[in-house]
Amino acid sequence: MLQMLEINNLHVSIKGKEILKGVNLKVNRGEVHAIMGPNGTGKSTLASVIAGKELFEVTEGTITYKNKNLFDLSIEDRAREGIFVGFQYPVEIPGVSISNFMKTALNEIRQYRGLPPLTASEFLKLMEEKKKVVELTAKLSNRSVNEGFSGGEKKKNEIFQMAMLEPELSILDETDSGLDIDALRIVANGVNQLKTKETATIVITHYQRLLDYIVPDVVHVLFDGKIVKSGPKELALELEEKGYDWIKQEYEQGKLI
Amino acid sequence: MKPFTQNIQSLYQAHKQELAGSDQPQIAAKRETAANHFFQTELPTRKYETWRHHAIDELVSEKYDIQTQPSPYQPVNEYFKCELKNINANTYTFLNGWYVHENSPLTVFDNGMIIGSLAEALKSHPALVSEYFAKQDIEKNDNLLSLNEALFTDGLFVYIPDNLSVEIPIQLISIVHCFSPLLVQQRNLIVIGKNSSLSLVQCDDSFKNCESFINNVTEIFLQQNAHLHYYKLENKDEKSLLVNQVYVNQSEYSEFVANTITFNAGFVRNSMNVNLNEPEATTKLYGLYLVDKEQYVDNQIFVRHFAPNCTSYQLYKGIADDKASANFNGHIYVAPNAQQTNAYQSSKNISLTDEARITTQPFLEIYADDVKCSHGSTVGQLDEEALYYLRSRGICERNARRLLLFAFANEMAEFVDIESLRERLNDMIRRRLSGELTICDNCRLHCSAEHHFSFENISIKL
Ligand SMILES: Nc1ncnc2c1ncn2[C@@H]1O[C@H](COP(=O)(O)OP(=O)(O)OP(=O)(O)O)[C@@H](O)[C@H]1O
Ligand SMILES: [Mg+2]
């Protein structure tokens, strides 16, 4: 089965205000998609709706994931079915250590898949191995989840979690923002290491720079709640050069969808 | 006079000749004064500011009896499970307010420590005891202090001489086991000499469901540079009324640290009164309460800064589920001469249902001008964003809640210095939050370390 995710005519509102106004998107296994677009057009909203955030109201449309109706799955079951969202603003959770968090998550996911829980030593070994993916220091992993982490550390921690949980569909929401140049390379390398022919990745970003490392198969422009333009990776370069004004003009002139 | 008071009056008249210390005019006079004070004032009602949320006079029976003689020796430790295993403590067990001992009721150790029954100490060490005993002004305190002073039976007496660090903690276990309504009043007296230190772990527990009213008073004296860590664990069945009054008197450079942890409660009221009488004394009061069903827990703190350069901290945390309710009153008084006082207070609460009720009330009374005081209180729900974040990683809602609640509560265990006790508390908090640590027939605090937290298959209660 090649196709993994299919979004059809998705309309989403928050507190009565329509944010997504008919999004269409198809993602196949093995692909990398980039979503770009001006601030406030609904990129994070799209990611949250896929993760299952209850605050958003889906008023129209469908999302099919691995041939299942995504809306039938609870937040946790979506994760257990292989969806991972790297959040733009990861939450701080005082008192919950990263290792307790990951152990609980991993064992619940394993249980869902009919696998026995990891032993303590297996788990520790896995942690050590995956910490290397994003060059996470030992100090961080003993701390409470994201508590007092710098912006960049939070983003690294998201990718570390992704490495631990080995998702099939990863949606990375501005994982590059706030990263210094070295960290950007480390994170991008991490994402690339985790990519396989069976997995798909959607990266949401404002900067073409990330796409030098994580090379997308398709670039989409989300504008006014819709994907108004899609193109090859060169589209990202064009956007970086020209900004979004021309998209806006073409959109208003009805030249785009 | 209300029926409760009438009953107390006749109990007092019937037994005053046989109560501990009755043969000593000084003690007998104190009892008499206290009794008369109580007959006049009676039990506090909702009209009292610190009793307005829940009044004990509406809950008491009219038919309490008191146990006037020591319980005959029985191997209480065999049927009682609150052993907090491996904490390696010297244990003193009280049954219905009386010290249960096989040999001697009071031990005088080679190094000068005296530990055992207060009733016995009143007889054998009258001069030493009367130097410290019953020094609180009954007029200025809760009427329940006079009730205790009039009719207490026995209690733990601890005397640590100067310059002695006691390495092994003392564990005080108070059990109630009765068949008909019983009034239990233990009176503890703890004296720590200059430059000495001690850890005291107190477990309040019930053995058999019965209608009991426990009204304990603990007086504590910390002399210059004395240190006391006082850990109090309460796990009571729903039928019991428990009032624990602690009065602490601190001298220069002394340090008092208290950890009051309530796992289950019928009606529990902890009143913690600390007098910082001399400069450079420190007091740290921590508390945690986890209540559900229709339990009620009340923490009343009164810290009085009477001298300059003293520091006090208060950090209390609570979780209320179902229809449970909790109250926290934190009163800080700073006398005009108590300059350079540092006084901090924080109360943080989570209420899990619409019916659970948590009230918290700071009360700062400050008459000095050069002081640092702060207070804050919150009553909230679990952080929805954090729940969403945990769930988005595959953790079910139930376990996500439990992780957050555990993180919230377990912060309090971090203040425990005895490592084995801290580990036990971790475990008890885990199990309390997963509904395991509830009241069963003959064993309350299952302190076994064998159970380890597993998120997978426990049905959540709290
Ligand atoms: N909880 C909320 N309450 C009200 N409005 C919201 C909420 N969350 C998002 N919105 C609104 O929805 C719109 C889309 O927000 P979203 O975060 O999806 O944008 P974005 O494309 O990710 O922007 P950025 O590039 O700045 O991250 C914005 O106008 C935002 O204000
Ligand atoms: Mg966004």
Coordinates of N, CA, C and O and ligand atoms in Angstrom, one line a residue, chain A residues 14-15 17 19 38-45 55-56 88 174 206, ligand 1:
Chain A
I14 N -12.2 27.1 14.7 CA -12.0 27.2 16.1 C -12.8 28.4 16.6 O -12.8 29.5 16.1
K15 N -13.6 28.1 17.7 CA -14.5 29.1 18.3 C -15.3 29.8 17.2 O -15.3 31.0 17.2
K17 N -14.6 30.4 14.2 CA -13.9 31.0 13.1 C -13.3 30.0 12.2 O -12.6 29.1 12.7
I19 N -10.7 28.3 10.0 CA -9.3 28.4 9.8 C -8.9 27.6 8.5 O -8.2 28.2 7.6
P38 N 2.4 31.9 4.8 CA 2.6 33.0 5.8 C 2.1 32.6 7.2 O 1.3 31.6 7.3
N39 N 2.4 33.4 8.1 CA 2.0 33.2 9.5 C 0.5 33.2 9.6 O -0.2 34.0 8.9
G40 N 0.0 32.4 10.4 CA -1.5 32.4 10.7 C -2.4 31.8 9.6 O -3.6 32.0 9.7
T41 N -1.8 31.1 8.7 CA -2.7 30.6 7.6 C -3.2 29.2 7.9 O -4.0 28.7 7.2
G42 N -2.8 28.6 9.0 CA -3.4 27.3 9.4 C -2.5 26.1 9.4 O -3.0 25.0 9.5
K43 N -1.2 26.3 9.3 CA -0.3 25.2 9.2 C -0.3 24.3 10.4 O -0.4 23.1 10.4
S44 N -0.1 25.0 11.6 CA -0.1 24.3 12.9 C -1.5 23.7 13.1 O -1.6 22.6 13.7
T45 N -2.5 24.4 12.7 CA -3.9 23.9 12.9 C -4.0 22.5 12.2 O -4.6 21.6 12.7
L55 N -9.8 20.8 20.6 CA -10.2 22.2 20.5 C -10.7 22.6 19.1 O -11.6 23.4 19.0
F56 N -10.2 21.9 18.1 CA -10.6 22.2 16.8 C -11.8 21.5 16.3 O -11.9 20.3 16.5
Q88 N 5.3 22.8 17.3 CA 5.9 24.1 17.2 C 6.3 24.6 18.6 O 7.3 25.2 18.8
E174 N 7.7 23.4 12.3 CA 8.7 24.4 12.5 C 9.8 23.9 13.5 O 10.2 24.6 14.4
H206 N 9.3 27.7 7.5 CA 9.4 29.0 6.9 C 10.6 29.2 6.1 O 10.8 30.2 5.3
Ligands
LIG1 N1 -6.5 28.2 20.4 C1 -6.9 29.2 19.5 N2 -7.8 30.1 19.7 C2 -8.1 31.0 18.8 N3 -7.5 31.1 17.6 C3 -6.6 30.2 17.3 C4 -6.2 29.2 18.2 N4 -5.2 28.5 17.6 C5 -5.0 29.0 16.4 N5 -5.9 30.1 16.2 C6 -5.9 30.9 15.0 O1 -5.9 30.1 13.9 C7 -5.2 30.7 12.9 C8 -4.2 29.7 12.3 O2 -3.2 29.5 13.3 P1 -2.0 28.5 13.1 O3 -1.3 28.3 14.3 O4 -2.5 27.2 12.5 O5 -1.1 29.2 12.0 P2 0.3 28.9 11.4 O6 0.1 28.8 9.9 O7 0.8 27.7 12.0 O8 1.1 30.1 11.7 P3 2.7 30.3 12.1 O9 3.4 30.3 10.8 O10 2.8 31.6 12.7 O11 3.0 29.2 13.0 C9 -4.5 32.0 13.4 O12 -5.3 33.1 13.1 C10 -4.6 31.8 14.9 O13 -4.8 33.0 15.6

